[in-house]
Structures are given as structure tokens and as C-alpha cells.
Amino acid sequence: MRKKVIAGNWKMYKTPAEAQAFIEDLIPLIKDHTRDEVLLFPSPTSLPAAVEAAAGTNICIGSQTVHWLDEGAYTGQTSPRMLNAIGATHVLLGHSEPRTYDSETDERVNLKLKAALRHGLKAVVCIGEKLEERQDGLTLDVLLAQLSGGLAGITPQDAANFVIAYEPVWAIGTGHTATPDQAEEAHAAIRSKLAEHLGGDVADSMRILYGGSVKPANIDELLSMPNIDGALIGGASLIAQDFARMVHYNTK
Ligand code: PGA
């Protein structure tokens, strides 16, 4: 049984005080919830406040960014050592927004993934096709190429420490969610590719999350599909009550 992951990607929202208030609101709403892993990705300046507010709870805190080097003359970057030092435990890699605006490439995703794993950080690796690519019938080609590039040199032993998030770019922030069948088809293809890279047993144990306009109204159906092992949630993760409802998918 794969433990599902419910992750909130806060993007460039929430100051430290807002992050702290959200977590304080969330804690009682998901107290004693052990069925799923719960993960939040605040913006860099809110990370320390979020780590402190979530200490000793069932909520893990991750960074939306990481560099692959330990230190150096790289203005604006954050190294894995710095994340270790403040107690962040996860990183988000390959999201379509940095792929679009900040020259995130599969090669960089791969360097960052290896660096994160070396430093004991767990990773969420995002892949996803653009609307034109889907319309041209290229969805699976794009996903599998991103997977091959991003996971080059990754071993079966690494598999417990990262998950994949399938995020169709046309569904992110648009309100157009992939249908459960569209998402399931992509997730099944991703799992087959993971089996080629890492072996069938390892692929069966890996979590593949869906992201793209997930909200309280559609999470139950999406997470009922056999290959959908969680959700990466943007806009709808910004309100504690909505996020808590999604942590309790298919029960409340
Ligand atoms: P959304 O974002 O839920 O607002 O579509 C998802 C994401 O970008 O991870």
C-alpha cells in the first residue's frame, strides 16, 4: 500500500507571519492524521517560521528551490546545506513555473535531485506537458523524456527518497483539471517508465502525485484512481480549512 502525499505549493504567497498563522490553524484540523504524508512548500523567506510552527507535528516543510552546489558565487540561490541548517526536509524540483520563467531544465533537475538526495533531503520531481504538446499527441513522449533526463543516474536505492508529480501545464492555475482518466493514463505510463529505470518492484512502491487545479471538489475522485498517490496543490492550498479538507480526502 503506497502512503499518499498531500502537498501544498504556496508559490510566491504568504509572509512568515501568514505561514505561521496557517500552520497554527491547520494543526488542530489534521491532528493525529497518519494515513497520509502532509507537506507544505512555503516561499524561501517563510521557511524558518514554517519549520518552527510545524515542529513536532505531522506536517513536513520543504523548499521551492535548491541549488546543486554546497556554496559558491551564485547570487539568489539557496544550497542544500542551508536547507539542512534551517530544518527544511523536502525540495520541489522541475515545476513548470521555474521551467518557464527561470530556465529550469531536465539537466538541472537531475543535478538538484542528486544534490538533494546527497544531503538527506526528500524531493518532489514535477513533470508535465503543455497544451500544444497534448493537442499534438505528444503527452507521453514529453513526460517520458522529462523523466529520463531528470532521473539520469538515479538508483533504486534512491527511490524511497523522492516522488514524482504529474502536473499538466494546461491544468496549473487554470481551473481546468485533468479528468481522472487522463491523469490515470499518464500516471500508469510514468510508472511503466519508472519500472524500466528502477525495476518493477521499486516502481510499484513509488508515489506519483497529480497536480493542476486540485481542489476540495475534485480531490476525492482523482485520488480514487489506482495510480494516483497524492496531490500537489497550488491555489487551493492557501486556505487552511480547504487544505485540511483535502488532507481528509474521501473521508469528510
Ligand atoms: P494549482 O497549482 O493547484 O493552482 O493549479 C498546482 C501547482 O502549481 O503545483
mmCIF file of C-alpha atoms and ligand atoms in Angstrom:
data_model
loop_
_atom_site.group_PDB
_atom_site.id
_atom_site.type_symbol
_atom_site.label_atom_id
_atom_site.label_comp_id
_atom_site.label_asym_id
_atom_site.label_seq_id
_atom_site.Cartn_x
_atom_site.Cartn_y
_atom_site.Cartn_z
ATOM 1 C CA MET A 1 0.000 0.000 0.000
ATOM 2 C CA ARG A 2 1.532 3.325 -1.048
ATOM 3 C CA LYS A 3 1.081 6.058 1.563
ATOM 4 C CA LYS A 4 -0.393 9.051 -0.217
ATOM 5 C CA VAL A 5 1.160 12.523 -0.088
ATOM 6 C CA ILE A 6 -0.875 15.720 0.176
ATOM 7 C CA ALA A 7 1.390 18.642 -0.634
ATOM 8 C CA GLY A 8 0.728 22.376 -0.775
ATOM 9 C CA ASN A 9 2.790 24.548 -3.109
ATOM 10 C CA TRP A 10 2.428 28.092 -1.851
ATOM 11 C CA LYS A 11 4.396 29.671 -4.695
ATOM 12 C CA MET A 12 5.015 33.402 -4.024
ATOM 13 C CA TYR A 13 2.301 33.704 -1.370
ATOM 14 C CA LYS A 14 2.396 34.099 2.437
ATOM 15 C CA THR A 15 4.770 36.118 4.573
ATOM 16 C CA PRO A 16 6.390 34.422 7.596
ATOM 17 C CA ALA A 17 3.549 35.591 9.868
ATOM 18 C CA GLU A 18 0.941 34.327 7.387
ATOM 19 C CA ALA A 19 2.717 30.990 7.058
ATOM 20 C CA GLN A 20 2.832 30.622 10.828
ATOM 21 C CA ALA A 21 -0.866 31.511 11.201
ATOM 22 C CA PHE A 22 -1.840 28.991 8.504
ATOM 23 C CA ILE A 23 0.102 26.196 10.200
ATOM 24 C CA GLU A 24 -1.346 27.058 13.611
ATOM 25 C CA ASP A 25 -4.836 26.839 12.064
ATOM 26 C CA LEU A 26 -4.029 23.586 10.261
ATOM 27 C CA ILE A 27 -2.529 21.675 13.201
ATOM 28 C CA PRO A 28 -5.809 21.013 15.080
ATOM 29 C CA LEU A 29 -7.646 20.250 11.829
ATOM 30 C CA ILE A 30 -5.332 17.371 10.913
ATOM 31 C CA LYS A 31 -4.191 16.333 14.373
ATOM 32 C CA ASP A 32 -3.497 12.594 14.656
ATOM 33 C CA HIS A 33 -3.785 12.174 10.876
ATOM 34 C CA THR A 34 -1.304 9.456 9.970
ATOM 35 C CA ARG A 35 -2.935 7.962 6.868
ATOM 36 C CA ASP A 36 -1.069 10.366 4.543
ATOM 37 C CA GLU A 37 2.094 12.433 4.416
ATOM 38 C CA VAL A 38 1.423 16.156 4.650
ATOM 39 C CA LEU A 39 3.855 18.561 3.094
ATOM 40 C CA LEU A 40 3.994 22.336 2.610
ATOM 41 C CA PHE A 41 6.295 24.347 0.351
ATOM 42 C CA PRO A 42 6.426 27.964 1.599
ATOM 43 C CA SER A 43 8.440 30.649 -0.154
ATOM 44 C CA PRO A 44 12.106 30.958 0.950
ATOM 45 C CA THR A 45 11.700 33.757 3.473
ATOM 46 C CA SER A 46 8.849 31.928 5.217
ATOM 47 C CA LEU A 47 10.715 28.644 5.581
ATOM 48 C CA PRO A 48 12.194 29.216 9.066
ATOM 49 C CA ALA A 49 8.851 30.376 10.509
ATOM 50 C CA ALA A 50 7.085 27.413 8.897
ATOM 51 C CA VAL A 51 9.659 24.913 10.172
ATOM 52 C CA GLU A 52 9.281 26.315 13.672
ATOM 53 C CA ALA A 53 5.474 26.329 13.584
ATOM 54 C CA ALA A 54 5.363 22.735 12.279
ATOM 55 C CA ALA A 55 7.989 21.330 14.662
ATOM 56 C CA GLY A 56 6.800 18.155 16.381
ATOM 57 C CA THR A 57 3.672 17.841 14.190
ATOM 58 C CA ASN A 58 2.723 15.615 11.259
ATOM 59 C CA ILE A 59 3.481 18.449 8.794
ATOM 60 C CA CYS A 60 6.761 18.486 6.839
ATOM 61 C CA ILE A 61 8.220 21.635 5.346
ATOM 62 C CA GLY A 62 10.060 21.868 2.038
ATOM 63 C CA SER A 63 11.756 24.480 -0.107
ATOM 64 C CA GLN A 64 10.544 25.517 -3.549
ATOM 65 C CA THR A 65 14.142 25.859 -4.666
ATOM 66 C CA VAL A 66 17.621 24.436 -4.164
ATOM 67 C CA HIS A 67 20.970 24.725 -5.944
ATOM 68 C CA TRP A 68 23.109 21.672 -6.634
ATOM 69 C CA LEU A 69 26.304 23.091 -5.117
ATOM 70 C CA ASP A 70 27.095 23.390 -1.413
ATOM 71 C CA GLU A 71 28.180 27.022 -1.726
ATOM 72 C CA GLY A 72 29.629 29.459 -4.224
ATOM 73 C CA ALA A 73 29.227 32.719 -6.091
ATOM 74 C CA TYR A 74 25.609 32.144 -7.196
ATOM 75 C CA THR A 75 23.577 35.210 -6.322
ATOM 76 C CA GLY A 76 19.987 34.477 -5.429
ATOM 77 C CA GLN A 77 20.470 30.734 -4.891
ATOM 78 C CA THR A 78 19.986 28.503 -1.845
ATOM 79 C CA SER A 79 22.163 25.454 -1.211
ATOM 80 C CA PRO A 80 21.090 22.109 0.220
ATOM 81 C CA ARG A 81 23.316 22.740 3.263
ATOM 82 C CA MET A 82 21.358 25.910 4.008
ATOM 83 C CA LEU A 83 18.093 23.983 3.893
ATOM 84 C CA ASN A 84 19.543 21.336 6.209
ATOM 85 C CA ALA A 85 20.618 24.080 8.591
ATOM 86 C CA ILE A 86 17.108 25.511 8.985
ATOM 87 C CA GLY A 87 15.398 22.128 9.232
ATOM 88 C CA ALA A 88 13.595 22.004 5.883
ATOM 89 C CA THR A 89 13.272 18.355 4.853
ATOM 90 C CA HIS A 90 11.983 18.447 1.262
ATOM 91 C CA VAL A 91 12.552 20.231 -2.052
ATOM 92 C CA LEU A 92 10.298 20.860 -5.041
ATOM 93 C CA LEU A 93 12.035 20.352 -8.396
ATOM 94 C CA GLY A 94 11.101 20.768 -12.055
ATOM 95 C CA HIS A 95 7.900 22.734 -11.500
ATOM 96 C CA SER A 96 6.597 24.209 -14.744
ATOM 97 C CA GLU A 97 6.840 27.796 -13.453
ATOM 98 C CA PRO A 98 10.639 27.671 -12.928
ATOM 99 C CA ARG A 99 10.861 25.626 -16.151
ATOM 100 C CA THR A 100 9.079 28.526 -17.909
ATOM 101 C CA TYR A 101 10.494 31.577 -16.101
ATOM 102 C CA ASP A 102 13.820 30.545 -14.540
ATOM 103 C CA SER A 103 15.472 28.194 -17.050
ATOM 104 C CA GLU A 104 14.896 25.033 -15.039
ATOM 105 C CA THR A 105 15.852 22.159 -17.357
ATOM 106 C CA ASP A 106 15.855 18.389 -17.012
ATOM 107 C CA GLU A 107 19.645 18.548 -16.605
ATOM 108 C CA ARG A 108 19.326 20.998 -13.724
ATOM 109 C CA VAL A 109 16.522 18.976 -12.174
ATOM 110 C CA ASN A 110 18.847 15.986 -12.289
ATOM 111 C CA LEU A 111 21.756 17.865 -10.668
ATOM 112 C CA LYS A 112 19.450 19.248 -7.978
ATOM 113 C CA LEU A 113 17.841 15.876 -7.310
ATOM 114 C CA LYS A 114 21.227 14.226 -6.814
ATOM 115 C CA ALA A 115 22.406 17.076 -4.578
ATOM 116 C CA ALA A 116 19.204 16.940 -2.513
ATOM 117 C CA LEU A 117 19.486 13.194 -2.010
ATOM 118 C CA ARG A 118 23.171 13.505 -1.068
ATOM 119 C CA HIS A 119 22.157 15.937 1.660
ATOM 120 C CA GLY A 120 19.306 13.819 3.002
ATOM 121 C CA LEU A 121 16.547 15.997 1.546
ATOM 122 C CA LYS A 122 13.490 14.332 0.007
ATOM 123 C CA ALA A 123 12.289 15.589 -3.356
ATOM 124 C CA VAL A 124 9.100 16.072 -5.348
ATOM 125 C CA VAL A 125 10.062 15.990 -9.039
ATOM 126 C CA CYS A 126 7.464 17.610 -11.312
ATOM 127 C CA ILE A 127 6.903 16.754 -14.958
ATOM 128 C CA GLY A 128 4.114 17.772 -17.311
ATOM 129 C CA GLU A 129 3.160 18.535 -20.893
ATOM 130 C CA LYS A 130 1.999 21.850 -22.353
ATOM 131 C CA LEU A 131 -1.384 22.223 -24.038
ATOM 132 C CA GLU A 132 0.102 22.214 -27.587
ATOM 133 C CA GLU A 133 2.025 19.052 -26.787
ATOM 134 C CA ARG A 134 -1.152 17.310 -25.631
ATOM 135 C CA GLN A 135 -3.029 18.520 -28.691
ATOM 136 C CA ASP A 136 -0.237 17.172 -30.914
ATOM 137 C CA GLY A 137 -0.439 13.751 -29.239
ATOM 138 C CA LEU A 138 2.982 14.163 -27.628
ATOM 139 C CA THR A 139 1.965 13.900 -23.961
ATOM 140 C CA LEU A 140 3.624 10.603 -23.164
ATOM 141 C CA ASP A 141 6.766 11.411 -25.210
ATOM 142 C CA VAL A 142 7.230 14.650 -23.270
ATOM 143 C CA LEU A 143 6.644 13.027 -19.880
ATOM 144 C CA LEU A 144 8.980 10.135 -20.537
ATOM 145 C CA ALA A 145 11.731 12.427 -21.856
ATOM 146 C CA GLN A 146 11.461 14.633 -18.753
ATOM 147 C CA LEU A 147 11.604 11.536 -16.587
ATOM 148 C CA SER A 148 14.671 10.108 -18.352
ATOM 149 C CA GLY A 149 16.520 13.424 -18.139
ATOM 150 C CA GLY A 150 15.536 14.238 -14.586
ATOM 151 C CA LEU A 151 16.282 10.778 -13.217
ATOM 152 C CA ALA A 152 19.534 10.035 -15.093
ATOM 153 C CA GLY A 153 21.894 8.142 -12.809
ATOM 154 C CA ILE A 154 19.300 7.734 -10.036
ATOM 155 C CA THR A 155 19.418 4.271 -8.452
ATOM 156 C CA PRO A 156 16.714 2.022 -6.990
ATOM 157 C CA GLN A 157 18.148 2.823 -3.533
ATOM 158 C CA ASP A 158 17.275 6.493 -4.088
ATOM 159 C CA ALA A 159 13.649 5.746 -4.899
ATOM 160 C CA ALA A 160 12.348 5.894 -1.329
ATOM 161 C CA ASN A 161 13.512 9.497 -1.109
ATOM 162 C CA PHE A 162 11.677 11.159 -3.955
ATOM 163 C CA VAL A 163 8.246 11.168 -5.550
ATOM 164 C CA ILE A 164 7.056 12.242 -8.980
ATOM 165 C CA ALA A 165 4.333 14.845 -9.525
ATOM 166 C CA TYR A 166 2.477 14.777 -12.838
ATOM 167 C CA GLU A 167 1.365 18.342 -13.482
ATOM 168 C CA PRO A 168 -0.082 19.037 -16.921
ATOM 169 C CA VAL A 169 0.926 22.650 -17.578
ATOM 170 C CA TRP A 170 -2.510 23.438 -19.045
ATOM 171 C CA ALA A 171 -4.119 22.478 -15.729
ATOM 172 C CA ILE A 172 -1.930 24.585 -13.425
ATOM 173 C CA GLY A 173 -3.753 27.597 -12.056
ATOM 174 C CA THR A 174 -6.311 27.446 -14.872
ATOM 175 C CA GLY A 175 -9.229 25.685 -13.198
ATOM 176 C CA HIS A 176 -9.023 23.021 -15.964
ATOM 177 C CA THR A 177 -8.240 19.843 -14.036
ATOM 178 C CA ALA A 178 -7.209 16.729 -15.951
ATOM 179 C CA THR A 179 -10.027 14.194 -15.813
ATOM 180 C CA PRO A 180 -9.317 11.240 -13.532
ATOM 181 C CA ASP A 181 -8.941 9.072 -16.677
ATOM 182 C CA GLN A 182 -6.487 11.475 -18.333
ATOM 183 C CA ALA A 183 -4.416 11.630 -15.149
ATOM 184 C CA GLU A 184 -4.573 7.868 -14.618
ATOM 185 C CA GLU A 185 -3.344 7.217 -18.164
ATOM 186 C CA ALA A 186 -0.340 9.487 -17.615
ATOM 187 C CA HIS A 187 0.395 8.047 -14.169
ATOM 188 C CA ALA A 188 0.304 4.474 -15.468
ATOM 189 C CA ALA A 189 2.746 5.401 -18.266
ATOM 190 C CA ILE A 190 5.032 7.123 -15.762
ATOM 191 C CA ARG A 191 5.026 4.030 -13.550
ATOM 192 C CA SER A 192 5.945 1.806 -16.516
ATOM 193 C CA LYS A 193 8.850 4.102 -17.338
ATOM 194 C CA LEU A 194 9.966 4.073 -13.688
ATOM 195 C CA ALA A 195 9.902 0.270 -13.876
ATOM 196 C CA GLU A 196 12.296 0.391 -16.856
ATOM 197 C CA HIS A 197 14.680 2.677 -14.966
ATOM 198 C CA LEU A 198 14.449 1.295 -11.458
ATOM 199 C CA GLY A 199 12.785 -2.131 -11.656
ATOM 200 C CA GLY A 200 9.158 -3.212 -11.282
ATOM 201 C CA ASP A 201 9.090 -3.606 -7.509
ATOM 202 C CA VAL A 202 10.633 -0.201 -6.934
ATOM 203 C CA ALA A 203 8.248 1.416 -9.423
ATOM 204 C CA ASP A 204 5.297 -0.200 -7.645
ATOM 205 C CA SER A 205 6.422 1.321 -4.354
ATOM 206 C CA MET A 206 6.858 4.878 -5.711
ATOM 207 C CA ARG A 207 4.318 7.629 -5.183
ATOM 208 C CA ILE A 208 3.128 9.594 -8.233
ATOM 209 C CA LEU A 209 1.164 12.722 -7.296
ATOM 210 C CA TYR A 210 -1.221 14.644 -9.509
ATOM 211 C CA GLY A 211 -1.155 18.453 -9.620
ATOM 212 C CA GLY A 212 -3.140 21.027 -11.578
ATOM 213 C CA SER A 213 -6.269 22.740 -10.213
ATOM 214 C CA VAL A 214 -6.830 20.161 -7.470
ATOM 215 C CA LYS A 215 -9.484 21.418 -5.041
ATOM 216 C CA PRO A 216 -11.837 20.081 -2.367
ATOM 217 C CA ALA A 217 -14.479 19.379 -5.044
ATOM 218 C CA ASN A 218 -12.323 17.118 -7.235
ATOM 219 C CA ILE A 219 -9.687 15.541 -4.997
ATOM 220 C CA ASP A 220 -11.794 12.552 -3.924
ATOM 221 C CA GLU A 221 -12.325 11.303 -7.451
ATOM 222 C CA LEU A 222 -8.725 11.898 -8.536
ATOM 223 C CA LEU A 223 -7.296 10.085 -5.521
ATOM 224 C CA SER A 224 -9.578 7.111 -6.121
ATOM 225 C CA MET A 225 -7.615 6.196 -9.277
ATOM 226 C CA PRO A 226 -5.227 3.278 -8.794
ATOM 227 C CA ASN A 227 -2.034 5.055 -9.876
ATOM 228 C CA ILE A 228 -2.688 8.460 -8.266
ATOM 229 C CA ASP A 229 -0.849 8.523 -4.958
ATOM 230 C CA GLY A 230 -1.444 12.045 -3.770
ATOM 231 C CA ALA A 231 -1.828 15.643 -4.842
ATOM 232 C CA LEU A 232 0.356 18.705 -5.286
ATOM 233 C CA ILE A 233 -1.967 21.625 -4.700
ATOM 234 C CA GLY A 234 -1.338 25.280 -5.526
ATOM 235 C CA GLY A 235 -4.140 27.817 -5.236
ATOM 236 C CA ALA A 236 -6.442 25.666 -3.113
ATOM 237 C CA SER A 237 -3.676 25.018 -0.569
ATOM 238 C CA LEU A 238 -3.641 28.623 0.616
ATOM 239 C CA ILE A 239 -6.648 28.342 2.951
ATOM 240 C CA ALA A 240 -6.116 26.069 5.947
ATOM 241 C CA GLN A 241 -9.705 24.741 6.050
ATOM 242 C CA ASP A 242 -9.619 23.813 2.342
ATOM 243 C CA PHE A 243 -6.216 22.209 2.664
ATOM 244 C CA ALA A 244 -7.358 20.227 5.722
ATOM 245 C CA ARG A 245 -10.435 19.037 3.818
ATOM 246 C CA MET A 246 -8.114 17.761 1.077
ATOM 247 C CA VAL A 247 -5.861 16.002 3.602
ATOM 248 C CA HIS A 248 -9.060 14.206 4.668
ATOM 249 C CA TYR A 249 -9.946 13.247 1.037
ATOM 250 C CA ASN A 250 -12.547 10.525 0.717
ATOM 251 C CA THR A 251 -13.428 10.642 4.406
ATOM 252 C CA LYS A 252 -15.024 14.044 5.108
HETATM 253 P P1 PGA B 1 -2.788 24.861 -8.907
HETATM 254 O O1 PGA B 1 -1.187 24.704 -8.913
HETATM 255 O O2 PGA B 1 -3.321 23.852 -7.923
HETATM 256 O O3 PGA B 1 -3.037 26.281 -8.507
HETATM 257 O O4 PGA B 1 -3.245 24.555 -10.311
HETATM 258 C C1 PGA B 1 -0.575 23.451 -8.825
HETATM 259 C C2 PGA B 1 0.921 23.612 -8.845
HETATM 260 O O5 PGA B 1 1.415 24.549 -9.473
HETATM 261 O O6 PGA B 1 1.659 22.814 -8.232
#
